[in-house]
């Protein structure tokens, strides 16, 4: 992780030479999970935030290298019954530092398509319970403590210019790896997915 941050710092330093390459973005997330092997675990989308630094380094005409350094909130809402018939309702928020490594295709004036892999580093996990026993809450917290810390995923999206230095960004991101290799009735195996809507500013 340290090496990746050093690489991003080096790219940022190089981009400072051309100030138009450096930017920032802030926006909202709508996140949920894709479950594997547990149809009884019901989830809904939950809102969150994302914010960070963007780079745009031209390669050839209409094509550029566009890495980013982002803070991003993911997670899900859950409401249902346990194996013992106990009603529960809670939400999980997972906080990530992410580095999307993107190619940006400038398809038309003021419109671009971007896609590529991203590496996500889990920094913290928080739970918010509306119902459920103390034992059930303890179990959920224990299982969230062992979530995978580094995850590889992918991003696809589009940018729409709304001014000389301002862009609206819409994208979809999904994890390629599961949260962990050992699911349970309380926390099944899953992959994160998130829809992002943001406003980008080029410096």
Short mmCIF file of C-alpha atoms in Angstrom, two decimals:
data_model
loop_
_atom_site.label_atom_id
_atom_site.label_comp_id
_atom_site.label_asym_id
_atom_site.label_seq_id
_atom_site.Cartn_x
_atom_site.Cartn_y
_atom_site.Cartn_z
CA UNK A 1 0.00 0.00 0.00
CA UNK A 2 2.85 2.39 0.85
CA UNK A 3 4.42 1.86 -2.58
CA UNK A 4 1.14 2.65 -4.32
CA UNK A 5 0.78 5.91 -2.39
CA UNK A 6 4.36 6.83 -3.28
CA UNK A 7 3.61 6.15 -6.96
CA UNK A 8 0.53 8.36 -6.81
CA UNK A 9 2.55 11.09 -5.11
CA UNK A 10 5.13 10.92 -7.89
CA UNK A 11 2.44 11.18 -10.56
CA UNK A 12 0.86 14.13 -8.72
CA UNK A 13 4.19 15.92 -8.57
CA UNK A 14 4.68 15.41 -12.30
CA UNK A 15 1.17 16.68 -12.98
CA UNK A 16 1.82 19.92 -11.10
CA UNK A 17 4.02 20.95 -14.01
CA UNK A 18 0.81 21.11 -16.01
CA UNK A 19 -1.77 22.50 -13.56
CA UNK A 20 -4.66 21.57 -15.85
CA UNK A 21 -3.91 17.90 -15.17
CA UNK A 22 -4.76 18.16 -11.47
CA UNK A 23 -8.30 18.19 -10.11
CA UNK A 24 -10.64 17.15 -7.32
CA UNK A 25 -14.03 15.50 -7.04
CA UNK A 26 -16.72 15.18 -4.39
CA UNK A 27 -20.04 13.38 -4.56
CA UNK A 28 -22.46 10.79 -3.26
CA UNK A 29 -22.38 6.99 -3.24
CA UNK A 30 -25.29 4.57 -3.42
CA UNK A 31 -23.82 1.26 -2.30
CA UNK A 32 -25.02 -2.29 -1.82
CA UNK A 33 -23.56 -5.78 -1.96
CA UNK A 34 -23.77 -8.70 -4.38
CA UNK A 35 -24.31 -11.81 -2.28
CA UNK A 36 -23.07 -15.32 -3.10
CA UNK A 37 -25.00 -18.36 -1.92
CA UNK A 38 -27.51 -16.80 0.51
CA UNK A 39 -30.83 -15.67 -0.99
CA UNK A 40 -32.35 -15.14 2.48
CA UNK A 41 -29.98 -12.27 3.31
CA UNK A 42 -31.94 -9.22 2.15
CA UNK A 43 -30.14 -5.90 1.60
CA UNK A 44 -30.91 -2.40 0.33
CA UNK A 45 -28.78 0.42 -1.03
CA UNK A 46 -27.42 2.93 1.46
CA UNK A 47 -26.08 6.45 0.83
CA UNK A 48 -22.50 7.56 1.44
CA UNK A 49 -19.86 10.02 0.31
CA UNK A 50 -16.74 10.07 -1.83
CA UNK A 51 -14.06 12.73 -2.26
CA UNK A 52 -10.51 12.94 -3.51
CA UNK A 53 -7.87 14.02 -5.99
CA UNK A 54 -7.87 13.30 -9.72
CA UNK A 55 -5.20 13.44 -12.43
CA UNK A 56 -5.56 13.66 -16.20
CA UNK A 57 -2.33 12.92 -18.06
CA UNK A 58 -2.65 12.95 -21.90
CA UNK A 59 -1.24 9.95 -23.77
CA UNK A 60 -2.37 10.53 -27.36
CA UNK A 61 -5.18 12.50 -28.97
CA UNK A 62 -8.48 11.82 -27.13
CA UNK A 63 -6.87 9.34 -24.74
CA UNK A 64 -5.42 10.04 -21.30
CA UNK A 65 -4.23 8.25 -18.16
CA UNK A 66 -6.46 9.25 -15.24
CA UNK A 67 -5.47 7.83 -11.83
CA UNK A 68 -7.28 9.01 -8.70
CA UNK A 69 -6.90 8.94 -4.93
CA UNK A 70 -10.32 8.70 -3.28
CA UNK A 71 -12.00 8.29 0.08
CA UNK A 72 -15.19 6.28 -0.45
CA UNK A 73 -17.98 5.01 1.82
CA UNK A 74 -19.63 1.70 0.93
CA UNK A 75 -21.85 -0.78 2.75
CA UNK A 76 -25.48 -1.90 2.88
CA UNK A 77 -28.71 -1.95 4.87
CA UNK A 78 -30.09 -5.24 6.19
CA UNK A 79 -33.54 -6.05 7.55
CA UNK A 80 -34.85 -9.55 8.25
CA UNK A 81 -34.83 -12.49 10.61
CA UNK A 82 -32.04 -14.65 12.00
CA UNK A 83 -32.07 -18.45 11.97
CA UNK A 84 -33.79 -18.27 15.37
CA UNK A 85 -36.59 -16.00 14.19
CA UNK A 86 -35.14 -12.86 15.76
CA UNK A 87 -35.94 -9.62 13.96
CA UNK A 88 -32.99 -7.39 13.17
CA UNK A 89 -32.38 -4.14 11.34
CA UNK A 90 -28.99 -2.52 10.89
CA UNK A 91 -26.64 -0.89 8.39
CA UNK A 92 -22.94 -1.39 7.76
CA UNK A 93 -20.61 1.37 6.53
CA UNK A 94 -17.20 0.40 5.18
CA UNK A 95 -14.71 3.23 4.70
CA UNK A 96 -12.12 2.82 1.95
CA UNK A 97 -9.15 4.62 0.50
CA UNK A 98 -9.23 3.77 -3.20
CA UNK A 99 -6.90 4.21 -6.15
CA UNK A 100 -8.72 3.87 -9.49
CA UNK A 101 -6.21 3.43 -12.34
CA UNK A 102 -8.25 4.59 -15.32
CA UNK A 103 -8.03 5.25 -19.03
CA UNK A 104 -10.15 8.20 -20.17
CA UNK A 105 -11.50 8.33 -23.72
CA UNK A 106 -12.57 11.81 -24.81
CA UNK A 107 -15.37 10.62 -27.08
CA UNK A 108 -16.74 14.09 -27.89
CA UNK A 109 -16.37 17.68 -26.82
CA UNK A 110 -17.37 17.79 -23.15
CA UNK A 111 -18.00 14.05 -22.92
CA UNK A 112 -15.64 11.25 -21.86
CA UNK A 113 -15.80 7.57 -21.00
CA UNK A 114 -13.43 6.16 -18.38
CA UNK A 115 -12.74 2.62 -17.23
CA UNK A 116 -10.11 0.53 -15.52
CA UNK A 117 -9.18 -1.36 -12.34
CA UNK A 118 -9.04 0.04 -8.83
CA UNK A 119 -7.42 -1.05 -5.59
CA UNK A 120 -9.42 -0.49 -2.39
CA UNK A 121 -7.94 -0.37 1.12
CA UNK A 122 -10.41 -0.85 3.98
CA UNK A 123 -9.69 1.66 6.77
CA UNK A 124 -12.64 1.10 9.12
CA UNK A 125 -16.07 -0.48 9.46
CA UNK A 126 -18.99 0.83 11.51
CA UNK A 127 -22.40 -0.67 12.27
CA UNK A 128 -25.64 1.09 13.15
CA UNK A 129 -28.32 -1.11 14.77
CA UNK A 130 -32.02 -0.30 15.03
CA UNK A 131 -32.95 -3.69 16.48
CA UNK A 132 -31.38 -7.02 17.43
CA UNK A 133 -30.09 -8.59 20.64
CA UNK A 134 -26.75 -7.72 22.21
CA UNK A 135 -25.42 -11.16 21.25
CA UNK A 136 -26.45 -10.71 17.63
CA UNK A 137 -24.82 -7.26 17.50
CA UNK A 138 -21.61 -8.67 18.97
CA UNK A 139 -21.58 -11.41 16.32
CA UNK A 140 -22.03 -8.92 13.46
CA UNK A 141 -19.21 -6.70 14.78
CA UNK A 142 -16.86 -9.68 15.14
CA UNK A 143 -17.49 -10.78 11.56
CA UNK A 144 -16.98 -7.27 10.21
CA UNK A 145 -13.62 -7.13 11.99
CA UNK A 146 -12.23 -9.84 9.69
CA UNK A 147 -13.29 -8.39 6.34
CA UNK A 148 -10.63 -8.41 3.62
CA UNK A 149 -8.45 -5.30 3.93
CA UNK A 150 -7.24 -5.01 0.31
CA UNK A 151 -9.62 -5.60 -2.59
CA UNK A 152 -9.22 -5.42 -6.36
CA UNK A 153 -12.16 -4.08 -8.36
CA UNK A 154 -13.17 -2.30 -11.53
CA UNK A 155 -14.72 1.00 -12.58
CA UNK A 156 -16.66 2.21 -15.60
CA UNK A 157 -18.22 5.64 -15.99
CA UNK A 158 -18.72 8.82 -17.93
CA UNK A 159 -18.02 12.52 -17.50
CA UNK A 160 -20.16 15.39 -18.78
CA UNK A 161 -18.64 18.86 -19.04
CA UNK A 162 -20.82 21.61 -17.53
CA UNK A 163 -18.25 24.39 -17.67
CA UNK A 164 -14.68 25.20 -18.58
CA UNK A 165 -13.37 23.49 -15.42
CA UNK A 166 -16.36 21.57 -14.07
CA UNK A 167 -17.55 18.05 -14.90
CA UNK A 168 -20.43 15.89 -13.76
CA UNK A 169 -19.28 12.29 -13.24
CA UNK A 170 -21.45 9.14 -13.12
CA UNK A 171 -19.90 5.72 -12.61
CA UNK A 172 -20.37 2.17 -11.42
CA UNK A 173 -17.74 0.29 -9.43
CA UNK A 174 -17.67 -3.35 -8.37
CA UNK A 175 -15.27 -5.53 -6.41
CA UNK A 176 -13.72 -8.49 -8.17
CA UNK A 177 -12.91 -10.18 -4.84
CA UNK A 178 -15.19 -11.30 -2.02
CA UNK A 179 -15.26 -9.60 1.37
CA UNK A 180 -13.80 -12.78 2.89
CA UNK A 181 -13.63 -16.48 2.19
CA UNK A 182 -15.78 -17.61 5.14
CA UNK A 183 -19.41 -16.55 4.99
CA UNK A 184 -21.97 -17.13 7.74
CA UNK A 185 -25.77 -16.83 8.19
CA UNK A 186 -25.17 -13.38 9.72
CA UNK A 187 -22.66 -12.10 7.16
CA UNK A 188 -22.55 -14.03 3.88
CA UNK A 189 -19.83 -13.83 1.30
CA UNK A 190 -20.34 -10.76 -0.85
CA UNK A 191 -18.80 -8.25 -3.23
CA UNK A 192 -19.25 -4.49 -2.89
CA UNK A 193 -20.95 -2.51 -5.63
CA UNK A 194 -21.51 1.24 -5.73
CA UNK A 195 -23.09 3.86 -7.99
CA UNK A 196 -21.31 7.22 -7.76
CA UNK A 197 -22.51 10.67 -8.78
CA UNK A 198 -19.98 13.45 -8.38
CA UNK A 199 -18.84 16.91 -9.35
CA UNK A 200 -15.29 17.27 -10.62
CA UNK A 201 -13.22 20.45 -10.65
CA UNK A 202 -10.05 20.92 -12.71
CA UNK A 203 -7.51 23.28 -11.16
#
